[in-house]
């Protein structure tokens, strides 16, 4: 059985069940496996051409062994990915020799968050089966996590879900996907503040041990390792569709560093990857970090790619833990600096390690629009604004990225119709999944960015 520990080193080791149901470790750290499983070149070659669910089973099995029997894991995977629009689940599209797009937006809410959250929803159900336990699931969202979590958890008997989102953050369609849902156990909470404010409130709730126990808290944010594990799969899937022996680069539009961290985890599990390109919008804290070795938060800016309007990338802590040689005490010092002074710096040797694996760049709104226009003209293909940030950064960094380069398409363009129309003159057609959404009544609660007020609301409404 695999054991998991916290990046902060002050929480007891646990198994995958403990990880899933706790979300954040009780010491405020993030869970990681004591050791990543290793897939040999032969294991990886055996994935070639296999169906998505098959690859998912092979990749996820080592994490769940001894807790979830193989047959049950297989059923959970088949049910989760049966809910997608296309047989390949995350189809890989080739545009030319060096430019591929991995479409991650064919799930119920049309963003890549569905891939992990559909799995997490069914896994929560499975792990709670036969217990009287009721979970309170909380999450902060910049737009897509909220709707994907709601779609995955609506109507589930053992779960109450509360989603905090910045009141001015999400696009209208993103907001409506959260507020137009008709299920008594899911609640949208509009917070007067930024995504970072929402995420801080979620983390502060976890830091309150009495509250954590009283409510049986867990989270759907990518601080929950279960999400990362489910996302490792599509890196293996993408590689399984490339010509043999290609070690691709992946360009990943990044906010909370979850999706790209899953790529890093895939490398730790043995997947050959030449480089991971971290793509940010004008909230370029990560670009500056990779240039300078100094992480320094600033105010959040609103952009055309709202799901990446984040300054504090939670999952970066998982990478930092490795850069620190898995020294939890050292990591705690850096995280303290970030909390109290809004900054920390790493050493030149640590930066060298990071730069061997990652390249980083950013794109502003004007470049995002130009990239959407350009790709439409060249390939008759509509990018959503987040994906466009990734494509632009991949182009800017081309000299550092050995071919082939796979850009992750994180949302369907129809989720951002105004931006896509502004760039191309084309309004993406509304997929059937979104039919009627503009006409439904909305249900939300507007709250100040104050933990106590929000906790009170949760207690009254769960
Ligand atoms: C959440 C999201 C991102 C950022 O992903 P992280 O895992 O937070 O880095 C990028 N694009 C879209 C469309 C998203 O919903």
PDB file of N, CA, C and O in Angstrom, residues 132-183:
ATOM      1  N   UNK A 132     -21.643   6.399   7.706  1.00  0.00           N
ATOM      2  CA  UNK A 132     -22.668   7.397   7.964  1.00  0.00           C
ATOM      3  C   UNK A 132     -22.111   8.792   7.737  1.00  0.00           C
ATOM      4  O   UNK A 132     -22.792   9.793   7.865  1.00  0.00           O
ATOM      5  N   UNK A 133     -20.806   8.813   7.433  1.00  0.00           N
ATOM      6  CA  UNK A 133     -20.084  10.075   7.350  1.00  0.00           C
ATOM      7  C   UNK A 133     -20.669  11.001   6.284  1.00  0.00           C
ATOM      8  O   UNK A 133     -20.986  10.569   5.182  1.00  0.00           O
ATOM      9  N   UNK A 134     -20.824  12.266   6.625  1.00  0.00           N
ATOM     10  CA  UNK A 134     -21.228  13.263   5.632  1.00  0.00           C
ATOM     11  C   UNK A 134     -20.084  14.244   5.454  1.00  0.00           C
ATOM     12  O   UNK A 134     -19.537  14.739   6.424  1.00  0.00           O
ATOM     13  N   UNK A 135     -19.712  14.490   4.220  1.00  0.00           N
ATOM     14  CA  UNK A 135     -18.593  15.391   3.947  1.00  0.00           C
ATOM     15  C   UNK A 135     -19.092  16.784   3.608  1.00  0.00           C
ATOM     16  O   UNK A 135     -20.089  16.930   2.904  1.00  0.00           O
ATOM     17  N   UNK A 136     -18.373  17.796   4.088  1.00  0.00           N
ATOM     18  CA  UNK A 136     -18.579  19.140   3.569  1.00  0.00           C
ATOM     19  C   UNK A 136     -17.403  19.439   2.649  1.00  0.00           C
ATOM     20  O   UNK A 136     -16.257  19.474   3.088  1.00  0.00           O
ATOM     21  N   UNK A 137     -17.702  19.601   1.390  1.00  0.00           N
ATOM     22  CA  UNK A 137     -16.646  19.831   0.412  1.00  0.00           C
ATOM     23  C   UNK A 137     -16.633  21.319   0.086  1.00  0.00           C
ATOM     24  O   UNK A 137     -17.677  21.898  -0.218  1.00  0.00           O
ATOM     25  N   UNK A 138     -15.450  21.921   0.203  1.00  0.00           N
ATOM     26  CA  UNK A 138     -15.373  23.337  -0.143  1.00  0.00           C
ATOM     27  C   UNK A 138     -14.340  23.527  -1.248  1.00  0.00           C
ATOM     28  O   UNK A 138     -13.426  22.712  -1.422  1.00  0.00           O
ATOM     29  N   UNK A 139     -14.519  24.603  -1.991  1.00  0.00           N
ATOM     30  CA  UNK A 139     -13.570  24.877  -3.055  1.00  0.00           C
ATOM     31  C   UNK A 139     -13.588  26.350  -3.396  1.00  0.00           C
ATOM     32  O   UNK A 139     -14.612  27.030  -3.246  1.00  0.00           O
ATOM     33  N   UNK A 140     -12.423  26.842  -3.806  1.00  0.00           N
ATOM     34  CA  UNK A 140     -12.320  28.193  -4.356  1.00  0.00           C
ATOM     35  C   UNK A 140     -12.189  28.021  -5.854  1.00  0.00           C
ATOM     36  O   UNK A 140     -11.510  27.106  -6.314  1.00  0.00           O
ATOM     37  N   UNK A 141     -12.835  28.878  -6.613  1.00  0.00           N
ATOM     38  CA  UNK A 141     -12.739  28.728  -8.057  1.00  0.00           C
ATOM     39  C   UNK A 141     -12.545  30.072  -8.731  1.00  0.00           C
ATOM     40  O   UNK A 141     -13.107  31.082  -8.305  1.00  0.00           O
ATOM     41  N   UNK A 142     -11.711  30.060  -9.782  1.00  0.00           N
ATOM     42  CA  UNK A 142     -11.611  31.232 -10.619  1.00  0.00           C
ATOM     43  C   UNK A 142     -12.627  31.110 -11.750  1.00  0.00           C
ATOM     44  O   UNK A 142     -12.783  32.003 -12.557  1.00  0.00           O
ATOM     45  N   UNK A 143     -13.325  29.996 -11.820  1.00  0.00           N
ATOM     46  CA  UNK A 143     -14.357  29.843 -12.837  1.00  0.00           C
ATOM     47  C   UNK A 143     -14.700  28.401 -13.135  1.00  0.00           C
ATOM     48  O   UNK A 143     -15.847  27.987 -13.011  1.00  0.00           O
ATOM     49  N   UNK A 144     -13.708  27.597 -13.478  1.00  0.00           N
ATOM     50  CA  UNK A 144     -14.027  26.273 -14.009  1.00  0.00           C
ATOM     51  C   UNK A 144     -14.085  25.161 -12.972  1.00  0.00           C
ATOM     52  O   UNK A 144     -14.847  24.210 -13.131  1.00  0.00           O
ATOM     53  N   UNK A 145     -13.290  25.266 -11.910  1.00  0.00           N
ATOM     54  CA  UNK A 145     -13.341  24.212 -10.883  1.00  0.00           C
ATOM     55  C   UNK A 145     -14.735  24.129 -10.278  1.00  0.00           C
ATOM     56  O   UNK A 145     -15.256  23.039 -10.036  1.00  0.00           O
ATOM     57  N   UNK A 146     -15.337  25.292 -10.046  1.00  0.00           N
ATOM     58  CA  UNK A 146     -16.639  25.328  -9.389  1.00  0.00           C
ATOM     59  C   UNK A 146     -17.685  24.562 -10.166  1.00  0.00           C
ATOM     60  O   UNK A 146     -18.356  23.672  -9.627  1.00  0.00           O
ATOM     61  N   UNK A 147     -17.821  24.881 -11.450  1.00  0.00           N
ATOM     62  CA  UNK A 147     -18.871  24.217 -12.216  1.00  0.00           C
ATOM     63  C   UNK A 147     -18.558  22.735 -12.388  1.00  0.00           C
ATOM     64  O   UNK A 147     -19.458  21.894 -12.323  1.00  0.00           O
ATOM     65  N   UNK A 148     -17.286  22.407 -12.580  1.00  0.00           N
ATOM     66  CA  UNK A 148     -16.934  20.992 -12.769  1.00  0.00           C
ATOM     67  C   UNK A 148     -17.212  20.202 -11.486  1.00  0.00           C
ATOM     68  O   UNK A 148     -17.695  19.070 -11.531  1.00  0.00           O
ATOM     69  N   UNK A 149     -16.909  20.815 -10.335  1.00  0.00           N
ATOM     70  CA  UNK A 149     -17.169  20.131  -9.058  1.00  0.00           C
ATOM     71  C   UNK A 149     -18.668  19.983  -8.840  1.00  0.00           C
ATOM     72  O   UNK A 149     -19.150  18.939  -8.390  1.00  0.00           O
ATOM     73  N   UNK A 150     -19.419  21.028  -9.173  1.00  0.00           N
ATOM     74  CA  UNK A 150     -20.870  20.953  -8.990  1.00  0.00           C
ATOM     75  C   UNK A 150     -21.472  19.881  -9.880  1.00  0.00           C
ATOM     76  O   UNK A 150     -22.322  19.097  -9.445  1.00  0.00           O
ATOM     77  N   UNK A 151     -21.014  19.825 -11.139  1.00  0.00           N
ATOM     78  CA  UNK A 151     -21.538  18.812 -12.055  1.00  0.00           C
ATOM     79  C   UNK A 151     -21.211  17.415 -11.534  1.00  0.00           C
ATOM     80  O   UNK A 151     -21.999  16.486 -11.694  1.00  0.00           O
ATOM     81  N   UNK A 152     -20.054  17.277 -10.891  1.00  0.00           N
ATOM     82  CA  UNK A 152     -19.631  15.947 -10.419  1.00  0.00           C
ATOM     83  C   UNK A 152     -20.326  15.554  -9.113  1.00  0.00           C
ATOM     84  O   UNK A 152     -20.506  14.373  -8.853  1.00  0.00           O
ATOM     85  N   UNK A 153     -20.692  16.534  -8.294  1.00  0.00           N
ATOM     86  CA  UNK A 153     -21.166  16.202  -6.941  1.00  0.00           C
ATOM     87  C   UNK A 153     -22.649  16.507  -6.706  1.00  0.00           C
ATOM     88  O   UNK A 153     -23.175  16.174  -5.640  1.00  0.00           O
ATOM     89  N   UNK A 154     -23.320  17.131  -7.679  1.00  0.00           N
ATOM     90  CA  UNK A 154     -24.738  17.477  -7.500  1.00  0.00           C
ATOM     91  C   UNK A 154     -25.557  16.231  -7.192  1.00  0.00           C
ATOM     92  O   UNK A 154     -25.403  15.196  -7.834  1.00  0.00           O
ATOM     93  N   UNK A 155     -26.394  16.344  -6.174  1.00  0.00           N
ATOM     94  CA  UNK A 155     -27.324  15.260  -5.867  1.00  0.00           C
ATOM     95  C   UNK A 155     -26.738  14.106  -5.080  1.00  0.00           C
ATOM     96  O   UNK A 155     -27.449  13.154  -4.783  1.00  0.00           O
ATOM     97  N   UNK A 156     -25.452  14.163  -4.726  1.00  0.00           N
ATOM     98  CA  UNK A 156     -24.866  13.041  -3.988  1.00  0.00           C
ATOM     99  C   UNK A 156     -25.249  13.108  -2.501  1.00  0.00           C
ATOM    100  O   UNK A 156     -25.145  14.151  -1.878  1.00  0.00           O
ATOM    101  N   UNK A 157     -25.685  11.966  -1.976  1.00  0.00           N
ATOM    102  CA  UNK A 157     -26.319  11.935  -0.663  1.00  0.00           C
ATOM    103  C   UNK A 157     -25.375  12.320   0.473  1.00  0.00           C
ATOM    104  O   UNK A 157     -25.785  12.953   1.433  1.00  0.00           O
ATOM    105  N   UNK A 158     -24.108  11.964   0.371  1.00  0.00           N
ATOM    106  CA  UNK A 158     -23.203  12.134   1.507  1.00  0.00           C
ATOM    107  C   UNK A 158     -22.422  13.448   1.466  1.00  0.00           C
ATOM    108  O   UNK A 158     -21.484  13.627   2.232  1.00  0.00           O
ATOM    109  N   UNK A 159     -22.764  14.334   0.542  1.00  0.00           N
ATOM    110  CA  UNK A 159     -21.899  15.482   0.294  1.00  0.00           C
ATOM    111  C   UNK A 159     -22.670  16.794   0.221  1.00  0.00           C
ATOM    112  O   UNK A 159     -23.714  16.883  -0.424  1.00  0.00           O
ATOM    113  N   UNK A 160     -22.148  17.814   0.924  1.00  0.00           N
ATOM    114  CA  UNK A 160     -22.581  19.191   0.694  1.00  0.00           C
ATOM    115  C   UNK A 160     -21.408  19.936   0.091  1.00  0.00           C
ATOM    116  O   UNK A 160     -20.292  19.876   0.609  1.00  0.00           O
ATOM    117  N   UNK A 161     -21.663  20.666  -0.978  1.00  0.00           N
ATOM    118  CA  UNK A 161     -20.579  21.355  -1.688  1.00  0.00           C
ATOM    119  C   UNK A 161     -20.795  22.859  -1.671  1.00  0.00           C
ATOM    120  O   UNK A 161     -21.879  23.346  -2.014  1.00  0.00           O
ATOM    121  N   UNK A 162     -19.772  23.602  -1.244  1.00  0.00           N
ATOM    122  CA  UNK A 162     -19.797  25.066  -1.251  1.00  0.00           C
ATOM    123  C   UNK A 162     -18.644  25.577  -2.102  1.00  0.00           C
ATOM    124  O   UNK A 162     -17.488  25.232  -1.858  1.00  0.00           O
ATOM    125  N   UNK A 163     -18.966  26.386  -3.095  1.00  0.00           N
ATOM    126  CA  UNK A 163     -17.954  26.903  -4.007  1.00  0.00           C
ATOM    127  C   UNK A 163     -17.851  28.418  -3.860  1.00  0.00           C
ATOM    128  O   UNK A 163     -18.833  29.145  -4.031  1.00  0.00           O
ATOM    129  N   UNK A 164     -16.651  28.883  -3.535  1.00  0.00           N
ATOM    130  CA  UNK A 164     -16.391  30.326  -3.402  1.00  0.00           C
ATOM    131  C   UNK A 164     -15.768  30.839  -4.703  1.00  0.00           C
ATOM    132  O   UNK A 164     -14.783  30.269  -5.173  1.00  0.00           O
ATOM    133  N   UNK A 165     -16.351  31.898  -5.261  1.00  0.00           N
ATOM    134  CA  UNK A 165     -15.757  32.471  -6.466  1.00  0.00           C
ATOM    135  C   UNK A 165     -15.709  33.991  -6.357  1.00  0.00           C
ATOM    136  O   UNK A 165     -16.545  34.593  -5.676  1.00  0.00           O
ATOM    137  N   UNK A 166     -14.722  34.632  -6.999  1.00  0.00           N
ATOM    138  CA  UNK A 166     -14.643  36.084  -6.959  1.00  0.00           C
ATOM    139  C   UNK A 166     -15.848  36.680  -7.682  1.00  0.00           C
ATOM    140  O   UNK A 166     -16.132  36.278  -8.817  1.00  0.00           O
ATOM    141  N   UNK A 167     -16.575  37.597  -7.048  1.00  0.00           N
ATOM    142  CA  UNK A 167     -17.868  38.028  -7.611  1.00  0.00           C
ATOM    143  C   UNK A 167     -17.720  38.625  -9.002  1.00  0.00           C
ATOM    144  O   UNK A 167     -18.615  38.535  -9.811  1.00  0.00           O
ATOM    145  N   UNK A 168     -16.546  39.214  -9.302  1.00  0.00           N
ATOM    146  CA  UNK A 168     -16.379  39.810 -10.630  1.00  0.00           C
ATOM    147  C   UNK A 168     -15.467  38.985 -11.530  1.00  0.00           C
ATOM    148  O   UNK A 168     -15.082  39.435 -12.603  1.00  0.00           O
ATOM    149  N   UNK A 169     -15.124  37.758 -11.136  1.00  0.00           N
ATOM    150  CA  UNK A 169     -14.126  36.997 -11.877  1.00  0.00           C
ATOM    151  C   UNK A 169     -14.619  36.241 -13.103  1.00  0.00           C
ATOM    152  O   UNK A 169     -14.237  36.550 -14.220  1.00  0.00           O
ATOM    153  N   UNK A 170     -15.495  35.259 -12.907  1.00  0.00           N
ATOM    154  CA  UNK A 170     -15.818  34.337 -13.995  1.00  0.00           C
ATOM    155  C   UNK A 170     -16.552  35.008 -15.161  1.00  0.00           C
ATOM    156  O   UNK A 170     -17.179  36.047 -14.987  1.00  0.00           O
ATOM    157  N   UNK A 171     -16.472  34.389 -16.330  1.00  0.00           N
ATOM    158  CA  UNK A 171     -17.284  34.844 -17.467  1.00  0.00           C
ATOM    159  C   UNK A 171     -18.745  34.526 -17.142  1.00  0.00           C
ATOM    160  O   UNK A 171     -19.041  33.744 -16.240  1.00  0.00           O
ATOM    161  N   UNK A 172     -19.662  35.136 -17.911  1.00  0.00           N
ATOM    162  CA  UNK A 172     -21.080  34.912 -17.621  1.00  0.00           C
ATOM    163  C   UNK A 172     -21.443  33.431 -17.721  1.00  0.00           C
ATOM    164  O   UNK A 172     -22.174  32.894 -16.887  1.00  0.00           O
ATOM    165  N   UNK A 173     -20.909  32.756 -18.723  1.00  0.00           N
ATOM    166  CA  UNK A 173     -21.248  31.334 -18.866  1.00  0.00           C
ATOM    167  C   UNK A 173     -20.653  30.524 -17.717  1.00  0.00           C
ATOM    168  O   UNK A 173     -21.321  29.675 -17.131  1.00  0.00           O
ATOM    169  N   UNK A 174     -19.405  30.837 -17.357  1.00  0.00           N
ATOM    170  CA  UNK A 174     -18.817  30.130 -16.208  1.00  0.00           C
ATOM    171  C   UNK A 174     -19.686  30.328 -14.959  1.00  0.00           C
ATOM    172  O   UNK A 174     -19.939  29.385 -14.208  1.00  0.00           O
ATOM    173  N   UNK A 175     -20.116  31.592 -14.747  1.00  0.00           N
ATOM    174  CA  UNK A 175     -20.922  31.858 -13.549  1.00  0.00           C
ATOM    175  C   UNK A 175     -22.242  31.105 -13.617  1.00  0.00           C
ATOM    176  O   UNK A 175     -22.646  30.449 -12.658  1.00  0.00           O
ATOM    177  N   UNK A 176     -22.899  31.174 -14.755  1.00  0.00           N
ATOM    178  CA  UNK A 176     -24.189  30.503 -14.883  1.00  0.00           C
ATOM    179  C   UNK A 176     -24.074  28.991 -14.716  1.00  0.00           C
ATOM    180  O   UNK A 176     -24.995  28.339 -14.221  1.00  0.00           O
ATOM    181  N   UNK A 177     -22.944  28.411 -15.109  1.00  0.00           N
ATOM    182  CA  UNK A 177     -22.772  26.966 -14.907  1.00  0.00           C
ATOM    183  C   UNK A 177     -22.782  26.617 -13.420  1.00  0.00           C
ATOM    184  O   UNK A 177     -23.056  25.487 -13.056  1.00  0.00           O
ATOM    185  N   UNK A 178     -22.471  27.629 -12.575  1.00  0.00           N
ATOM    186  CA  UNK A 178     -22.498  27.376 -11.128  1.00  0.00           C
ATOM    187  C   UNK A 178     -23.825  27.776 -10.499  1.00  0.00           C
ATOM    188  O   UNK A 178     -24.298  27.134  -9.572  1.00  0.00           O
ATOM    189  N   UNK A 179     -24.418  28.869 -10.993  1.00  0.00           N
ATOM    190  CA  UNK A 179     -25.569  29.432 -10.291  1.00  0.00           C
ATOM    191  C   UNK A 179     -26.904  28.928 -10.829  1.00  0.00           C
ATOM    192  O   UNK A 179     -27.931  29.145 -10.202  1.00  0.00           O
ATOM    193  N   UNK A 180     -26.900  28.281 -11.985  1.00  0.00           N
ATOM    194  CA  UNK A 180     -28.164  27.832 -12.583  1.00  0.00           C
ATOM    195  C   UNK A 180     -28.431  26.355 -12.318  1.00  0.00           C
ATOM    196  O   UNK A 180     -29.339  25.765 -12.886  1.00  0.00           O
ATOM    197  N   UNK A 181     -27.602  25.754 -11.479  1.00  0.00           N
ATOM    198  CA  UNK A 181     -27.742  24.326 -11.223  1.00  0.00           C
ATOM    199  C   UNK A 181     -28.852  24.105 -10.211  1.00  0.00           C
ATOM    200  O   UNK A 181     -28.934  24.799  -9.217  1.00  0.00           O
ATOM    201  N   UNK A 182     -29.670  23.103 -10.457  1.00  0.00           N
ATOM    202  CA  UNK A 182     -30.797  22.872  -9.577  1.00  0.00           C
ATOM    203  C   UNK A 182     -30.531  21.636  -8.719  1.00  0.00           C
ATOM    204  O   UNK A 182     -31.009  20.560  -9.018  1.00  0.00           O
ATOM    205  N   UNK A 183     -29.713  21.794  -7.687  1.00  0.00           N
ATOM    206  CA  UNK A 183     -29.446  20.666  -6.785  1.00  0.00           C
ATOM    207  C   UNK A 183     -29.269  21.246  -5.386  1.00  0.00           C
ATOM    208  O   UNK A 183     -28.496  22.183  -5.191  1.00  0.00           O
TER     209      UNK A 183
END
